[in-house]
Amino acid sequence: MPMAQIPNWIPAAPELFIAVMIMALLMFGVFQKQSSAADGINTSRVVSYMSVAVLALALLITVAFAGDRVAVFNNLFVTDSFAVFTKVLVLFASIVTILMAQGYLERHKMARFEYPILILFATLGMMMMISANNLMSLYLGLELQSLSLYVIASFQRDDSRSAEAGLKYFVLGALASGMLLYGSSLVYGFTGSTDFFQIAAAIELSSEHGLNIGIIFGIVFILAGLAFKISAVPFHMWTPDVYEGSPTPVTAFFAVAPKIAALALFMRVMVGPFGGLVAEWQQIVIFISIASMLLGAFAALNQTNIKRLMAYSSIGHVGYALIGIAAGSEAGIQGVLIYLVIYLVMNLGTFACILSMRRGDQMVEGIHDLAGLGKSHKPLALALTIFMFSMAGIPPLAGFIGKLYIFMPAIDAGLYTLAVIGVLASVVSAVYYLRIVKIMYFDDVTETLDRTSEKTIGWVLALSSIFIVALTFYPAPVMTNAAKAAASLFAG
Amino acid sequence: MIEALAFYMFAAITVASGVLVISMRNPVHSVLFLILAFFNSAGLFVLLGAEFLAMILVVVYVGAVAVLFMFVVMMLDINYVEMRQGFLQYLPIGGVIGLILLVELIVMLGGWHLEPELIATGAAPMPVPISVTNTQALGQLLYTHYVYLFQAAGMILLVAMVGAIVLTHRKRTGVKKQVIRDQLARTVEDSVELVKVETGKGI
């Protein structure tokens, strides 16, 4: 019997590295002495920093091995500039959220070493999603990510809100996975393959005989499953509850990394295998985009809890990102990628602010607790002002550039309604972003917040505000890399 | 001839133990008959040449599922007499479902009987060369073509395990554990105190 050949694993080196290190760190954590609470905190701190090192190394490997499109493992796994670009974003988001979380976890007696390891698992799942080139590898990556997220949503297991968040996320996530699987089975049934290249070929072949209704049904179900994962309307219901109930560092992670990975997957699936059916899926994407933008703008107006507000804000931002996908062009995808970079930085910064909202031992989450911040915490208030102005899309901050590069391709593609509604929604959403600024600087002080002394959070705040301001003047690196990534998605 | 005998033996015991599973008064006996049913269905799979499926049935269903049932039955305090009272109430809907299944079977088998070439239209299983058993064939696919998916599935199971431990494991205080080393290290001096009791007085 012939020996099986070892497949070419080099393109998947970052994933393999993370997977191996997860197991090593798990073993390390389990066999540490856990006799007292201080031991537990110590172990969690060590594992946290080692996880950051692992992710940083994986980031280096990802960048170092970047190259042309290669599909390995029997075409189950693909890597190209697009994958590298989004993987870098996801890895960066995970690194920053692990670093920001440590202080919170220690204060709230949930510093256990499993937390960074579950984040590593989720990151691995996201990287597998980004590189998926087959409906099966797509599903497995998605499940690996989702399962880890369900667990960390209820990580504060003594708190009933956290447990509720995890349970809600799990039940609705399982429903979404079911829809995704049903869609995948339809697509497999009508195209005869789960491989993205072959699905694209089959669709091209069948389009000569007119539309195949079964494939359309399959796409609709896959879209519904993916829309749930990016929390686009009408599959957004879980978002505010999960964001509010989860521990704040977990919410910070939810708001950035999984969104980026799921949007990357969304782009890969829509442009890759279903690229030949743009006209069919475009109307669905336009609808969920408009609905998300409007809901994100109007539903957030009445929110007083800042985590809930950020949930609606992220629904709105996903709506804007979907405009770029709806355009269906290379410029549109480039716009989405730029938007994702800016979204990532703005959210990390804002959550760093939320993580420093503390009074005594308690975290406060109401937006009215921010009153007087402009006088008592000048740097924090300044940073939050920058993020809020940027989220509202006010020039010359980065948020404006992101929206600009989203709306331009939409206009080019003739999607005028979409662009107009997008601009109007962003005017409405400016109300609640600017209200936070108003509360910070002009409202009467009742009780001031504590001074935060955490260095990492300070660094995140400083660096992200600098990035938001500087991007306007020096956008070239982000632009060129995003353009390269978008081009590689269309090259196949 | 022997094959037919074996088939009828396995099939009859499967059906009989299936009936016994739902008619036993003692739920523990029900689970035991369920295990018997699983074993005999595994025998049927072996007769079909699907020995991998047979082993999986025994390992997964007998080894895990039935044991889990046993745990549930023994640990939960369920009033089985009360549960049985609804039997007549559920009989009609159960009967309807059974009838639908029967009709579907008759339609399919009747179709094959009337037009034998219909059998070939369904997706036939891959023809397996005599030299390769189906366990080997599965392994050759799983560890070569689909090694990526196989490993990914393994990672998902690991997450499930880590997650279950993270969410439920608690450190209990005041649990007495047997530490054999400590027991062996005890000496007579540590544990026995000799007291001289004077006659007529307590200690």
PDB file of N, CA, C and O in Angstrom, chain B residues 101-119:
ATOM      1  N   LEU B 101     -45.196   6.121   8.054  1.00  0.00           N
ATOM      2  CA  LEU B 101     -43.946   5.421   7.765  1.00  0.00           C
ATOM      3  C   LEU B 101     -44.214   4.158   6.959  1.00  0.00           C
ATOM      4  O   LEU B 101     -43.506   3.848   5.990  1.00  0.00           O
ATOM      5  N   LEU B 102     -45.281   3.443   7.345  1.00  0.00           N
ATOM      6  CA  LEU B 102     -45.619   2.196   6.659  1.00  0.00           C
ATOM      7  C   LEU B 102     -45.966   2.467   5.201  1.00  0.00           C
ATOM      8  O   LEU B 102     -45.488   1.785   4.287  1.00  0.00           O
ATOM      9  N   VAL B 103     -46.774   3.537   4.988  1.00  0.00           N
ATOM     10  CA  VAL B 103     -47.173   3.871   3.618  1.00  0.00           C
ATOM     11  C   VAL B 103     -45.945   4.218   2.782  1.00  0.00           C
ATOM     12  O   VAL B 103     -45.799   3.774   1.640  1.00  0.00           O
ATOM     13  N   GLU B 104     -45.011   4.992   3.381  1.00  0.00           N
ATOM     14  CA  GLU B 104     -43.797   5.367   2.650  1.00  0.00           C
ATOM     15  C   GLU B 104     -42.993   4.134   2.254  1.00  0.00           C
ATOM     16  O   GLU B 104     -42.515   4.028   1.120  1.00  0.00           O
ATOM     17  N   LEU B 105     -42.885   3.203   3.194  1.00  0.00           N
ATOM     18  CA  LEU B 105     -42.158   1.963   2.905  1.00  0.00           C
ATOM     19  C   LEU B 105     -42.824   1.212   1.759  1.00  0.00           C
ATOM     20  O   LEU B 105     -42.160   0.730   0.832  1.00  0.00           O
ATOM     21  N   ILE B 106     -44.167   1.123   1.814  1.00  0.00           N
ATOM     22  CA  ILE B 106     -44.890   0.374   0.788  1.00  0.00           C
ATOM     23  C   ILE B 106     -44.717   1.035  -0.574  1.00  0.00           C
ATOM     24  O   ILE B 106     -44.485   0.364  -1.583  1.00  0.00           O
ATOM     25  N   VAL B 107     -44.772   2.404  -0.579  1.00  0.00           N
ATOM     26  CA  VAL B 107     -44.607   3.109  -1.858  1.00  0.00           C
ATOM     27  C   VAL B 107     -43.248   2.800  -2.459  1.00  0.00           C
ATOM     28  O   VAL B 107     -43.113   2.465  -3.642  1.00  0.00           O
ATOM     29  N   MET B 108     -42.207   2.883  -1.609  1.00  0.00           N
ATOM     30  CA  MET B 108     -40.854   2.681  -2.118  1.00  0.00           C
ATOM     31  C   MET B 108     -40.644   1.245  -2.599  1.00  0.00           C
ATOM     32  O   MET B 108     -40.213   1.012  -3.733  1.00  0.00           O
ATOM     33  N   LEU B 109     -40.995   0.300  -1.720  1.00  0.00           N
ATOM     34  CA  LEU B 109     -40.767  -1.096  -2.084  1.00  0.00           C
ATOM     35  C   LEU B 109     -41.653  -1.500  -3.251  1.00  0.00           C
ATOM     36  O   LEU B 109     -41.236  -2.250  -4.138  1.00  0.00           O
ATOM     37  N   GLY B 110     -42.901  -0.962  -3.260  1.00  0.00           N
ATOM     38  CA  GLY B 110     -43.809  -1.270  -4.359  1.00  0.00           C
ATOM     39  C   GLY B 110     -43.255  -0.763  -5.678  1.00  0.00           C
ATOM     40  O   GLY B 110     -43.299  -1.450  -6.699  1.00  0.00           O
ATOM     41  N   GLY B 111     -42.681   0.466  -5.636  1.00  0.00           N
ATOM     42  CA  GLY B 111     -42.080   1.025  -6.842  1.00  0.00           C
ATOM     43  C   GLY B 111     -40.952   0.141  -7.353  1.00  0.00           C
ATOM     44  O   GLY B 111     -40.885  -0.172  -8.546  1.00  0.00           O
ATOM     45  N   TRP B 112     -40.096  -0.303  -6.440  1.00  0.00           N
ATOM     46  CA  TRP B 112     -38.983  -1.178  -6.843  1.00  0.00           C
ATOM     47  C   TRP B 112     -39.508  -2.495  -7.405  1.00  0.00           C
ATOM     48  O   TRP B 112     -38.943  -3.040  -8.342  1.00  0.00           O
ATOM     49  N   HIS B 113     -40.607  -2.971  -6.810  1.00  0.00           N
ATOM     50  CA  HIS B 113     -41.141  -4.261  -7.241  1.00  0.00           C
ATOM     51  C   HIS B 113     -41.707  -4.146  -8.648  1.00  0.00           C
ATOM     52  O   HIS B 113     -41.498  -5.022  -9.481  1.00  0.00           O
ATOM     53  N   LEU B 114     -42.401  -3.025  -8.902  1.00  0.00           N
ATOM     54  CA  LEU B 114     -43.029  -2.867 -10.210  1.00  0.00           C
ATOM     55  C   LEU B 114     -41.983  -2.564 -11.278  1.00  0.00           C
ATOM     56  O   LEU B 114     -42.074  -3.045 -12.402  1.00  0.00           O
ATOM     57  N   GLU B 115     -41.008  -1.701 -10.948  1.00  0.00           N
ATOM     58  CA  GLU B 115     -39.987  -1.346 -11.938  1.00  0.00           C
ATOM     59  C   GLU B 115     -38.608  -1.528 -11.333  1.00  0.00           C
ATOM     60  O   GLU B 115     -38.081  -0.612 -10.709  1.00  0.00           O
ATOM     61  N   PRO B 116     -38.024  -2.692 -11.504  1.00  0.00           N
ATOM     62  CA  PRO B 116     -36.752  -3.001 -10.824  1.00  0.00           C
ATOM     63  C   PRO B 116     -35.627  -2.042 -11.191  1.00  0.00           C
ATOM     64  O   PRO B 116     -34.706  -1.849 -10.405  1.00  0.00           O
ATOM     65  N   GLU B 117     -35.705  -1.410 -12.378  1.00  0.00           N
ATOM     66  CA  GLU B 117     -34.579  -0.534 -12.757  1.00  0.00           C
ATOM     67  C   GLU B 117     -34.542   0.748 -11.929  1.00  0.00           C
ATOM     68  O   GLU B 117     -33.556   1.473 -11.948  1.00  0.00           O
ATOM     69  N   LEU B 118     -35.639   1.028 -11.196  1.00  0.00           N
ATOM     70  CA  LEU B 118     -35.667   2.221 -10.347  1.00  0.00           C
ATOM     71  C   LEU B 118     -34.576   2.185  -9.278  1.00  0.00           C
ATOM     72  O   LEU B 118     -34.079   3.223  -8.856  1.00  0.00           O
ATOM     73  N   ILE B 119     -34.221   0.974  -8.861  1.00  0.00           N
ATOM     74  CA  ILE B 119     -33.233   0.852  -7.785  1.00  0.00           C
ATOM     75  C   ILE B 119     -31.932   1.536  -8.169  1.00  0.00           C
ATOM     76  O   ILE B 119     -31.265   2.173  -7.353  1.00  0.00           O
TER      77      ILE B 119
END
